Amino acid sequence: MTLDEYAASVAKGVGGEARVTFDTAKISVTPDNWVAAATTLRDEFGLVFFSWLSAIDWTNEVASGDPLSEPVEERYEVLCTVGDLSEGRRVTLSTDISKDAGLPTLTGVYAGADWHEREAMDMFGIEFIGHPDPRNLYLPDGFLGNPLRKSYPLMSREVKPWPGSVDVEGMPGDEPSTENPEA
């Protein structure tokens, strides 16, 4: 069975749409079919290995970098990749949610989704409904903002003056520098 045929079969099995990119079947489902699709991938297609979960912030508000050339439909695209342990097949499951919506947790289907969902909660502000441990994974309590949102200002990209002169030390055995008389 070719990858395109496999992707079509999986999409039909989970009630989604298939696309093949980078030797991976990408299956798009609705948010209300997210958990059921993941369960079907695990139970009926043998995709028992949870690889990763993350999100893409599709937004028109960009705090740093070049402005968009054309507007996009604002949303989060949540993606997770699962695979089998014998043939090396991978499927990326994808769903779009509005910026103010949550998504049911996959931790009941794949225990490995726990930390990935916590990371997406920290970095994007996406709520995973029913998550057993929604504590911050990286960010300290009281941290304001979500660093992977495109609207989050990246302070490191702002030009700041260097706070002082640079003291360059020579290597052992080198002659003292004449450019820096203090060395």
Tab-separated table of C-alpha atoms in Angstrom:
chain	number	residue	atom	x	y	z
A	1	MET	CA	0.000	0.000	0.000
A	2	THR	CA	1.434	3.403	-0.960
A	3	LEU	CA	1.629	6.262	1.508
A	4	ASP	CA	-1.123	8.111	-0.335
A	5	GLU	CA	-3.378	5.042	-0.114
A	6	TYR	CA	-2.498	4.624	3.566
A	7	ALA	CA	-3.277	8.305	4.271
A	8	ALA	CA	-6.634	8.011	2.496
A	9	SER	CA	-7.440	4.868	4.492
A	10	VAL	CA	-6.558	6.544	7.802
A	11	ALA	CA	-8.513	9.691	6.926
A	12	LYS	CA	-11.559	7.592	6.112
A	13	GLY	CA	-11.125	5.654	9.377
A	14	VAL	CA	-11.039	8.788	11.552
A	15	GLY	CA	-13.441	10.934	9.544
A	16	GLY	CA	-10.871	13.491	8.429
A	17	GLU	CA	-9.101	14.820	5.367
A	18	ALA	CA	-5.710	13.480	4.250
A	19	ARG	CA	-2.607	15.109	2.831
A	20	VAL	CA	0.880	13.633	2.425
A	21	THR	CA	3.829	15.893	3.204
A	22	PHE	CA	7.432	14.978	3.985
A	23	ASP	CA	6.661	11.226	3.946
A	24	THR	CA	4.047	11.715	6.657
A	25	ALA	CA	0.295	11.422	6.392
A	26	LYS	CA	-1.363	14.549	7.775
A	27	ILE	CA	-4.972	14.055	8.802
A	28	SER	CA	-7.129	17.093	9.595
A	29	VAL	CA	-10.101	16.581	11.894
A	30	THR	CA	-12.597	18.814	13.654
A	31	PRO	CA	-11.907	19.704	17.317
A	32	ASP	CA	-14.875	17.636	18.504
A	33	ASN	CA	-13.385	14.588	16.714
A	34	TRP	CA	-9.840	15.152	18.125
A	35	VAL	CA	-9.875	12.519	20.908
A	36	ALA	CA	-11.930	9.987	18.950
A	37	ALA	CA	-9.545	10.274	15.984
A	38	ALA	CA	-6.495	9.764	18.233
A	39	THR	CA	-8.178	6.755	19.841
A	40	THR	CA	-8.922	5.261	16.409
A	41	LEU	CA	-5.312	5.827	15.305
A	42	ARG	CA	-4.073	3.967	18.383
A	43	ASP	CA	-6.618	1.134	18.472
A	44	GLU	CA	-7.447	0.437	14.822
A	45	PHE	CA	-4.268	1.513	13.027
A	46	GLY	CA	-1.700	0.397	15.628
A	47	LEU	CA	-0.183	3.866	16.003
A	48	VAL	CA	0.782	3.378	19.635
A	49	PHE	CA	3.856	5.618	19.787
A	50	PHE	CA	3.129	9.251	20.734
A	51	SER	CA	5.917	11.358	19.235
A	52	TRP	CA	5.054	15.028	19.815
A	53	LEU	CA	2.364	17.694	20.078
A	54	SER	CA	2.629	21.407	19.419
A	55	ALA	CA	0.737	24.274	17.830
A	56	ILE	CA	0.978	26.993	15.207
A	57	ASP	CA	-0.298	30.484	15.967
A	58	TRP	CA	-2.023	31.625	12.776
A	59	THR	CA	-2.478	35.337	13.442
A	60	ASN	CA	-2.356	38.671	11.682
A	61	GLU	CA	-0.836	40.454	14.710
A	62	VAL	CA	2.949	40.067	14.572
A	63	ALA	CA	4.984	41.765	17.323
A	64	SER	CA	8.419	41.106	15.770
A	65	GLY	CA	9.606	40.505	12.255
A	66	ASP	CA	8.147	41.325	8.876
A	67	PRO	CA	4.429	42.019	8.539
A	68	LEU	CA	2.314	39.439	6.738
A	69	SER	CA	1.995	39.771	2.978
A	70	GLU	CA	-1.684	38.761	3.144
A	71	PRO	CA	-4.097	38.158	6.027
A	72	VAL	CA	-4.706	34.674	7.432
A	73	GLU	CA	-7.688	33.145	9.197
A	74	GLU	CA	-6.810	33.639	12.870
A	75	ARG	CA	-6.694	30.387	14.824
A	76	TYR	CA	-4.420	27.859	16.487
A	77	GLU	CA	-3.544	24.748	14.575
A	78	VAL	CA	-2.789	21.974	17.070
A	79	LEU	CA	-0.784	19.052	15.702
A	80	CYS	CA	0.411	15.761	17.120
A	81	THR	CA	2.377	12.982	15.482
A	82	VAL	CA	1.943	9.315	16.334
A	83	GLY	CA	3.517	6.242	14.808
A	84	ASP	CA	3.720	2.495	14.845
A	85	LEU	CA	6.619	0.495	16.201
A	86	SER	CA	7.047	-1.981	13.359
A	87	GLU	CA	6.717	-0.401	9.903
A	88	GLY	CA	7.799	3.161	10.741
A	89	ARG	CA	4.543	4.753	9.625
A	90	ARG	CA	3.708	8.170	11.036
A	91	VAL	CA	0.520	10.174	11.071
A	92	THR	CA	0.249	13.815	12.039
A	93	LEU	CA	-3.172	14.627	13.405
A	94	SER	CA	-4.223	18.266	13.001
A	95	THR	CA	-7.124	20.399	14.164
A	96	ASP	CA	-7.921	24.102	14.120
A	97	ILE	CA	-9.352	25.861	17.167
A	98	SER	CA	-10.363	29.473	17.674
A	99	LYS	CA	-8.119	31.658	19.831
A	100	ASP	CA	-10.534	31.534	22.768
A	101	ALA	CA	-11.441	27.828	22.582
A	102	GLY	CA	-9.910	24.906	24.421
A	103	LEU	CA	-9.262	21.399	23.161
A	104	PRO	CA	-9.917	18.093	24.962
A	105	THR	CA	-6.784	16.480	26.356
A	106	LEU	CA	-5.217	13.426	24.721
A	107	THR	CA	-3.702	12.196	27.999
A	108	GLY	CA	-6.378	9.507	28.315
A	109	VAL	CA	-5.359	8.130	24.913
A	110	TYR	CA	-1.595	8.738	25.001
A	111	ALA	CA	0.024	9.270	28.403
A	112	GLY	CA	2.947	10.883	26.575
A	113	ALA	CA	0.739	13.833	25.625
A	114	ASP	CA	0.962	15.141	29.208
A	115	TRP	CA	4.117	17.274	29.003
A	116	HIS	CA	3.517	18.278	25.391
A	117	GLU	CA	0.098	19.690	26.254
A	118	ARG	CA	1.538	21.465	29.310
A	119	GLU	CA	4.173	23.040	27.057
A	120	ALA	CA	1.476	24.223	24.626
A	121	MET	CA	-0.476	25.644	27.592
A	122	ASP	CA	2.611	27.601	28.733
A	123	MET	CA	3.875	28.740	25.377
A	124	PHE	CA	0.624	29.376	23.473
A	125	GLY	CA	-2.007	29.688	26.210
A	126	ILE	CA	-4.106	26.837	24.805
A	127	GLU	CA	-6.323	25.152	27.393
A	128	PHE	CA	-6.443	21.346	27.240
A	129	ILE	CA	-9.793	20.527	28.793
A	130	GLY	CA	-9.614	17.675	31.303
A	131	HIS	CA	-5.810	17.699	31.545
A	132	PRO	CA	-4.832	15.934	34.811
A	133	ASP	CA	-2.031	18.379	35.763
A	134	PRO	CA	-2.365	21.821	34.139
A	135	ARG	CA	0.538	23.386	36.088
A	136	ASN	CA	3.111	25.426	34.199
A	137	LEU	CA	5.876	23.297	32.765
A	138	TYR	CA	8.469	25.991	31.972
A	139	LEU	CA	7.227	29.410	32.992
A	140	PRO	CA	7.259	30.629	36.587
A	141	ASP	CA	3.971	31.399	38.339
A	142	GLY	CA	2.872	34.936	37.587
A	143	PHE	CA	4.625	35.071	34.198
A	144	LEU	CA	2.698	37.358	31.870
A	145	GLY	CA	2.127	36.280	28.292
A	146	ASN	CA	2.756	33.246	26.137
A	147	PRO	CA	6.169	33.370	24.417
A	148	LEU	CA	5.295	31.370	21.282
A	149	ARG	CA	2.371	33.565	20.310
A	150	LYS	CA	3.305	35.751	17.389
A	151	SER	CA	1.873	38.740	19.256
A	152	TYR	CA	4.401	38.248	22.093
A	153	PRO	CA	7.189	40.859	21.903
A	154	LEU	CA	10.631	39.282	21.784
A	155	MET	CA	12.784	41.599	23.854
A	156	SER	CA	15.977	40.023	22.538
A	157	ARG	CA	15.172	41.420	19.105
A	158	GLU	CA	15.157	44.968	20.389
A	159	VAL	CA	18.427	46.814	19.952
A	160	LYS	CA	19.992	47.554	23.328
A	161	PRO	CA	23.321	49.261	24.013
A	162	TRP	CA	26.040	47.108	25.503
A	163	PRO	CA	26.191	47.847	29.253
A	164	GLY	CA	29.966	48.344	29.420
A	165	SER	CA	33.304	47.821	27.753
A	166	VAL	CA	34.531	44.361	26.889
A	167	ASP	CA	37.593	43.128	28.779
A	168	VAL	CA	39.481	40.810	26.435
A	169	GLU	CA	41.824	38.400	28.208
A	170	GLY	CA	44.803	36.912	26.394
A	171	MET	CA	45.632	33.222	26.318
A	172	PRO	CA	48.247	31.963	28.816
A	173	GLY	CA	51.733	32.591	27.451
A	174	ASP	CA	50.574	35.311	25.022
A	175	GLU	CA	52.142	38.741	25.153
A	176	PRO	CA	49.948	41.387	26.776
A	177	SER	CA	47.820	43.228	24.265
A	178	THR	CA	48.874	46.735	23.335
A	179	GLU	CA	45.284	47.549	22.326
A	180	ASN	CA	44.003	47.001	25.873
A	181	PRO	CA	46.652	48.206	28.337
A	182	GLU	CA	44.682	46.782	31.306
A	183	ALA	CA	45.008	43.167	30.021
